[in-house]
Amino acid sequence: MSTGTLLAIIIPAVVVVALIALAVAMTMRRRRRLRERFGPEYDRTVEDAGSRRAAEHELSTREKRHASLEIRPLPDSARDRYAREWVDVQQEFVDRPVDAVHDADRLVTSLMHERGYPTEGYEQQMRDLSVEHGRTLEHYRAAHEINTLSTAQRATTEQLRGAMVHYRALFDELLSDGHQAGPARA
């Protein structure tokens, strides 16, 4: 074989290998970025979607939708009002735990709405929250499940207490976003 023929074979082969390596590197970088951004929600979405490709497409779609939302930090006055309302909900738990859990759910939903998250349905709330709050979504899922049980009067007091703890995790995160002082503590 002549040198020209060898070069005609080797150069395209090297280019193809380089393009494949670049594609693999970009896929791995994208996957790593999604894993870091979504935390445990990444694995959950992969499991639900049945494949990494479908899950990553879903997560990218969530990011695009989230980018179109007008998520905003709370003014200090609203942050203080929500912190006071949370204290009231916690105090309500002593005498009316079921009502307190329902009120905690409403308070979290109200806070999400004021921050700019659409609140049209639980599943969409989960998808929208997952972009910035993927690490606390399990808390919200658990709280929502217990809230549903309590509506059917099937939740124990210990489960209701757990729901309050779970709601508090997301509440604190939503309350503190965009504010350097951190979450309000009751």
PDB file of C-alpha atoms in Angstrom:
ATOM      1  CA  MET A   1       0.000   0.000   0.000  1.00  0.00           C
ATOM      2  CA  SER A   2       1.166   3.457  -0.778  1.00  0.00           C
ATOM      3  CA  THR A   3       1.589   6.203   1.766  1.00  0.00           C
ATOM      4  CA  GLY A   4      -1.322   8.108   0.247  1.00  0.00           C
ATOM      5  CA  THR A   5      -3.639   5.107   0.598  1.00  0.00           C
ATOM      6  CA  LEU A   6      -2.570   4.572   4.215  1.00  0.00           C
ATOM      7  CA  LEU A   7      -3.188   8.225   5.011  1.00  0.00           C
ATOM      8  CA  ALA A   8      -6.579   8.052   3.287  1.00  0.00           C
ATOM      9  CA  ILE A   9      -7.520   5.206   5.656  1.00  0.00           C
ATOM     10  CA  ILE A  10      -5.805   6.367   8.852  1.00  0.00           C
ATOM     11  CA  ILE A  11      -6.898  10.029   8.848  1.00  0.00           C
ATOM     12  CA  PRO A  12     -10.654   9.334   8.534  1.00  0.00           C
ATOM     13  CA  ALA A  13     -10.339   6.555  11.111  1.00  0.00           C
ATOM     14  CA  VAL A  14      -8.615   8.925  13.549  1.00  0.00           C
ATOM     15  CA  VAL A  15     -11.266  11.575  12.899  1.00  0.00           C
ATOM     16  CA  VAL A  16     -14.066   9.063  13.523  1.00  0.00           C
ATOM     17  CA  VAL A  17     -12.414   7.845  16.747  1.00  0.00           C
ATOM     18  CA  ALA A  18     -11.909  11.460  17.876  1.00  0.00           C
ATOM     19  CA  LEU A  19     -15.562  12.294  17.161  1.00  0.00           C
ATOM     20  CA  ILE A  20     -16.720   9.234  19.091  1.00  0.00           C
ATOM     21  CA  ALA A  21     -14.443  10.146  22.006  1.00  0.00           C
ATOM     22  CA  LEU A  22     -15.781  13.706  21.954  1.00  0.00           C
ATOM     23  CA  ALA A  23     -19.390  12.480  21.918  1.00  0.00           C
ATOM     24  CA  VAL A  24     -18.708  10.123  24.832  1.00  0.00           C
ATOM     25  CA  ALA A  25     -16.971  12.894  26.788  1.00  0.00           C
ATOM     26  CA  MET A  26     -19.866  15.291  26.200  1.00  0.00           C
ATOM     27  CA  THR A  27     -22.393  12.650  27.262  1.00  0.00           C
ATOM     28  CA  MET A  28     -20.426  11.897  30.425  1.00  0.00           C
ATOM     29  CA  ARG A  29     -20.071  15.602  31.251  1.00  0.00           C
ATOM     30  CA  ARG A  30     -23.821  16.136  30.717  1.00  0.00           C
ATOM     31  CA  ARG A  31     -24.633  13.103  32.858  1.00  0.00           C
ATOM     32  CA  ARG A  32     -22.317  14.313  35.651  1.00  0.00           C
ATOM     33  CA  ARG A  33     -23.859  17.805  35.533  1.00  0.00           C
ATOM     34  CA  LEU A  34     -27.384  16.383  35.727  1.00  0.00           C
ATOM     35  CA  ARG A  35     -26.416  14.062  38.603  1.00  0.00           C
ATOM     36  CA  GLU A  36     -24.906  16.957  40.529  1.00  0.00           C
ATOM     37  CA  ARG A  37     -27.828  19.266  39.875  1.00  0.00           C
ATOM     38  CA  PHE A  38     -30.642  16.816  40.580  1.00  0.00           C
ATOM     39  CA  GLY A  39     -28.998  14.703  43.275  1.00  0.00           C
ATOM     40  CA  PRO A  40     -31.107  11.698  44.272  1.00  0.00           C
ATOM     41  CA  GLU A  41     -33.801  12.811  41.840  1.00  0.00           C
ATOM     42  CA  TYR A  42     -31.499  11.803  38.965  1.00  0.00           C
ATOM     43  CA  ASP A  43     -31.496   8.144  40.023  1.00  0.00           C
ATOM     44  CA  ARG A  44     -35.213   8.191  40.744  1.00  0.00           C
ATOM     45  CA  THR A  45     -35.949   9.608  37.295  1.00  0.00           C
ATOM     46  CA  VAL A  46     -33.714   6.991  35.640  1.00  0.00           C
ATOM     47  CA  GLU A  47     -35.600   4.272  37.495  1.00  0.00           C
ATOM     48  CA  ASP A  48     -39.001   5.723  36.566  1.00  0.00           C
ATOM     49  CA  ALA A  49     -38.078   6.386  32.930  1.00  0.00           C
ATOM     50  CA  GLY A  50     -36.546   2.968  32.365  1.00  0.00           C
ATOM     51  CA  SER A  51     -33.417   4.296  30.649  1.00  0.00           C
ATOM     52  CA  ARG A  52     -30.732   6.902  31.201  1.00  0.00           C
ATOM     53  CA  ARG A  53     -31.392   8.511  27.851  1.00  0.00           C
ATOM     54  CA  ALA A  54     -35.109   8.978  28.545  1.00  0.00           C
ATOM     55  CA  ALA A  55     -34.404  10.197  32.083  1.00  0.00           C
ATOM     56  CA  GLU A  56     -31.784  12.675  30.951  1.00  0.00           C
ATOM     57  CA  HIS A  57     -34.142  13.978  28.294  1.00  0.00           C
ATOM     58  CA  GLU A  58     -36.823  14.396  30.986  1.00  0.00           C
ATOM     59  CA  LEU A  59     -34.408  16.201  33.317  1.00  0.00           C
ATOM     60  CA  SER A  60     -33.248  18.493  30.506  1.00  0.00           C
ATOM     61  CA  THR A  61     -36.889  19.274  29.737  1.00  0.00           C
ATOM     62  CA  ARG A  62     -37.401  20.158  33.400  1.00  0.00           C
ATOM     63  CA  GLU A  63     -34.399  22.491  33.269  1.00  0.00           C
ATOM     64  CA  LYS A  64     -35.779  24.264  30.191  1.00  0.00           C
ATOM     65  CA  ARG A  65     -39.194  24.709  31.806  1.00  0.00           C
ATOM     66  CA  HIS A  66     -37.573  25.905  35.030  1.00  0.00           C
ATOM     67  CA  ALA A  67     -35.512  28.468  33.103  1.00  0.00           C
ATOM     68  CA  SER A  68     -38.753  29.946  31.768  1.00  0.00           C
ATOM     69  CA  LEU A  69     -40.198  30.382  35.267  1.00  0.00           C
ATOM     70  CA  GLU A  70     -39.738  33.604  37.178  1.00  0.00           C
ATOM     71  CA  ILE A  71     -38.368  32.161  40.418  1.00  0.00           C
ATOM     72  CA  ARG A  72     -37.586  34.958  42.805  1.00  0.00           C
ATOM     73  CA  PRO A  73     -36.242  35.377  46.314  1.00  0.00           C
ATOM     74  CA  LEU A  74     -38.615  36.554  48.984  1.00  0.00           C
ATOM     75  CA  PRO A  75     -38.507  40.045  50.388  1.00  0.00           C
ATOM     76  CA  ASP A  76     -37.487  40.102  54.052  1.00  0.00           C
ATOM     77  CA  SER A  77     -41.039  40.999  55.130  1.00  0.00           C
ATOM     78  CA  ALA A  78     -42.487  37.925  53.378  1.00  0.00           C
ATOM     79  CA  ARG A  79     -39.724  35.720  54.761  1.00  0.00           C
ATOM     80  CA  ASP A  80     -40.502  36.925  58.296  1.00  0.00           C
ATOM     81  CA  ARG A  81     -44.246  36.408  57.770  1.00  0.00           C
ATOM     82  CA  TYR A  82     -43.707  32.831  56.558  1.00  0.00           C
ATOM     83  CA  ALA A  83     -41.387  32.100  59.477  1.00  0.00           C
ATOM     84  CA  ARG A  84     -44.085  33.306  61.908  1.00  0.00           C
ATOM     85  CA  GLU A  85     -46.738  31.261  60.117  1.00  0.00           C
ATOM     86  CA  TRP A  86     -44.551  28.165  60.399  1.00  0.00           C
ATOM     87  CA  VAL A  87     -44.250  28.702  64.164  1.00  0.00           C
ATOM     88  CA  ASP A  88     -48.054  28.896  64.348  1.00  0.00           C
ATOM     89  CA  VAL A  89     -48.406  25.646  62.376  1.00  0.00           C
ATOM     90  CA  GLN A  90     -45.918  23.901  64.667  1.00  0.00           C
ATOM     91  CA  GLN A  91     -47.803  25.089  67.738  1.00  0.00           C
ATOM     92  CA  GLU A  92     -51.073  23.896  66.218  1.00  0.00           C
ATOM     93  CA  PHE A  93     -49.601  20.385  65.997  1.00  0.00           C
ATOM     94  CA  VAL A  94     -49.897  19.870  69.761  1.00  0.00           C
ATOM     95  CA  ASP A  95     -53.682  20.075  69.807  1.00  0.00           C
ATOM     96  CA  ARG A  96     -54.609  19.309  66.173  1.00  0.00           C
ATOM     97  CA  PRO A  97     -51.873  17.317  64.418  1.00  0.00           C
ATOM     98  CA  VAL A  98     -53.939  16.445  61.337  1.00  0.00           C
ATOM     99  CA  ASP A  99     -54.916  20.090  60.813  1.00  0.00           C
ATOM    100  CA  ALA A 100     -51.312  21.158  61.365  1.00  0.00           C
ATOM    101  CA  VAL A 101     -50.076  18.803  58.631  1.00  0.00           C
ATOM    102  CA  HIS A 102     -52.725  20.098  56.216  1.00  0.00           C
ATOM    103  CA  ASP A 103     -51.763  23.663  57.120  1.00  0.00           C
ATOM    104  CA  ALA A 104     -48.073  22.861  56.637  1.00  0.00           C
ATOM    105  CA  ASP A 105     -48.886  21.571  53.158  1.00  0.00           C
ATOM    106  CA  ARG A 106     -50.845  24.730  52.352  1.00  0.00           C
ATOM    107  CA  LEU A 107     -48.058  26.916  53.739  1.00  0.00           C
ATOM    108  CA  VAL A 108     -45.393  25.173  51.640  1.00  0.00           C
ATOM    109  CA  THR A 109     -47.606  25.486  48.558  1.00  0.00           C
ATOM    110  CA  SER A 110     -48.197  29.167  49.279  1.00  0.00           C
ATOM    111  CA  LEU A 111     -44.461  29.729  49.712  1.00  0.00           C
ATOM    112  CA  MET A 112     -43.746  27.938  46.431  1.00  0.00           C
ATOM    113  CA  HIS A 113     -46.323  30.127  44.686  1.00  0.00           C
ATOM    114  CA  GLU A 114     -44.896  33.336  46.133  1.00  0.00           C
ATOM    115  CA  ARG A 115     -41.398  32.302  45.052  1.00  0.00           C
ATOM    116  CA  GLY A 116     -42.742  31.908  41.492  1.00  0.00           C
ATOM    117  CA  TYR A 117     -43.277  28.162  41.228  1.00  0.00           C
ATOM    118  CA  PRO A 118     -46.491  27.099  39.505  1.00  0.00           C
ATOM    119  CA  THR A 119     -48.673  25.109  41.882  1.00  0.00           C
ATOM    120  CA  GLU A 120     -51.184  23.611  39.450  1.00  0.00           C
ATOM    121  CA  GLY A 121     -50.631  20.013  40.487  1.00  0.00           C
ATOM    122  CA  TYR A 122     -48.486  17.862  42.723  1.00  0.00           C
ATOM    123  CA  GLU A 123     -46.617  16.017  39.931  1.00  0.00           C
ATOM    124  CA  GLN A 124     -45.767  19.262  38.139  1.00  0.00           C
ATOM    125  CA  GLN A 125     -44.709  20.821  41.439  1.00  0.00           C
ATOM    126  CA  MET A 126     -42.338  17.907  41.917  1.00  0.00           C
ATOM    127  CA  ARG A 127     -40.844  18.317  38.445  1.00  0.00           C
ATOM    128  CA  ASP A 128     -40.420  22.078  38.877  1.00  0.00           C
ATOM    129  CA  LEU A 129     -38.918  21.796  42.350  1.00  0.00           C
ATOM    130  CA  SER A 130     -36.541  19.028  41.280  1.00  0.00           C
ATOM    131  CA  VAL A 131     -34.355  21.430  39.312  1.00  0.00           C
ATOM    132  CA  GLU A 132     -33.177  23.410  42.333  1.00  0.00           C
ATOM    133  CA  HIS A 133     -34.395  21.298  45.236  1.00  0.00           C
ATOM    134  CA  GLY A 134     -33.716  17.722  44.140  1.00  0.00           C
ATOM    135  CA  ARG A 135     -32.012  16.931  47.429  1.00  0.00           C
ATOM    136  CA  THR A 136     -35.107  17.726  49.518  1.00  0.00           C
ATOM    137  CA  LEU A 137     -37.751  16.281  47.214  1.00  0.00           C
ATOM    138  CA  GLU A 138     -37.875  12.994  49.106  1.00  0.00           C
ATOM    139  CA  HIS A 139     -38.939  14.991  52.146  1.00  0.00           C
ATOM    140  CA  TYR A 140     -41.742  16.578  50.163  1.00  0.00           C
ATOM    141  CA  ARG A 141     -42.832  13.206  48.728  1.00  0.00           C
ATOM    142  CA  ALA A 142     -42.930  11.642  52.190  1.00  0.00           C
ATOM    143  CA  ALA A 143     -44.839  14.588  53.664  1.00  0.00           C
ATOM    144  CA  HIS A 144     -47.330  14.565  50.800  1.00  0.00           C
ATOM    145  CA  GLU A 145     -47.914  10.830  51.203  1.00  0.00           C
ATOM    146  CA  ILE A 146     -48.570  11.211  54.933  1.00  0.00           C
ATOM    147  CA  ASN A 147     -50.821  14.218  54.266  1.00  0.00           C
ATOM    148  CA  THR A 148     -52.841  12.009  51.907  1.00  0.00           C
ATOM    149  CA  LEU A 149     -53.039   9.287  54.577  1.00  0.00           C
ATOM    150  CA  SER A 150     -54.188  11.835  57.135  1.00  0.00           C
ATOM    151  CA  THR A 151     -56.982  12.984  54.837  1.00  0.00           C
ATOM    152  CA  ALA A 152     -58.232   9.397  54.885  1.00  0.00           C
ATOM    153  CA  GLN A 153     -57.668   9.355  58.688  1.00  0.00           C
ATOM    154  CA  ARG A 154     -55.091   6.576  58.347  1.00  0.00           C
ATOM    155  CA  ALA A 155     -51.964   8.370  59.608  1.00  0.00           C
ATOM    156  CA  THR A 156     -50.535   7.796  63.062  1.00  0.00           C
ATOM    157  CA  THR A 157     -49.422  10.675  65.252  1.00  0.00           C
ATOM    158  CA  GLU A 158     -45.812   9.595  64.692  1.00  0.00           C
ATOM    159  CA  GLN A 159     -46.325   9.708  60.924  1.00  0.00           C
ATOM    160  CA  LEU A 160     -47.886  13.157  61.260  1.00  0.00           C
ATOM    161  CA  ARG A 161     -44.880  14.306  63.284  1.00  0.00           C
ATOM    162  CA  GLY A 162     -42.646  12.940  60.542  1.00  0.00           C
ATOM    163  CA  ALA A 163     -44.658  14.838  57.925  1.00  0.00           C
ATOM    164  CA  MET A 164     -44.011  18.072  59.804  1.00  0.00           C
ATOM    165  CA  VAL A 165     -40.269  17.344  59.819  1.00  0.00           C
ATOM    166  CA  HIS A 166     -40.379  16.571  56.088  1.00  0.00           C
ATOM    167  CA  TYR A 167     -42.362  19.697  55.251  1.00  0.00           C
ATOM    168  CA  ARG A 168     -39.917  21.713  57.321  1.00  0.00           C
ATOM    169  CA  ALA A 169     -36.960  20.529  55.225  1.00  0.00           C
ATOM    170  CA  LEU A 170     -38.449  21.885  51.999  1.00  0.00           C
ATOM    171  CA  PHE A 171     -39.934  24.916  53.751  1.00  0.00           C
ATOM    172  CA  ASP A 172     -36.517  25.959  55.103  1.00  0.00           C
ATOM    173  CA  GLU A 173     -34.896  25.508  51.720  1.00  0.00           C
ATOM    174  CA  LEU A 174     -37.574  27.496  49.901  1.00  0.00           C
ATOM    175  CA  LEU A 175     -37.544  30.187  52.558  1.00  0.00           C
ATOM    176  CA  SER A 176     -33.781  30.684  52.461  1.00  0.00           C
ATOM    177  CA  ASP A 177     -33.157  30.654  48.701  1.00  0.00           C
ATOM    178  CA  GLY A 178     -31.872  33.971  47.494  1.00  0.00           C
ATOM    179  CA  HIS A 179     -31.216  35.148  51.039  1.00  0.00           C
ATOM    180  CA  GLN A 180     -27.752  35.025  52.541  1.00  0.00           C
ATOM    181  CA  ALA A 181     -28.836  34.803  56.158  1.00  0.00           C
ATOM    182  CA  GLY A 182     -30.030  31.198  55.741  1.00  0.00           C
ATOM    183  CA  PRO A 183     -33.240  29.569  56.860  1.00  0.00           C
ATOM    184  CA  ALA A 184     -35.364  31.014  59.588  1.00  0.00           C
ATOM    185  CA  ARG A 185     -35.489  28.875  62.688  1.00  0.00           C
ATOM    186  CA  ALA A 186     -38.379  28.663  65.043  1.00  0.00           C
TER     187      ALA A 186
END
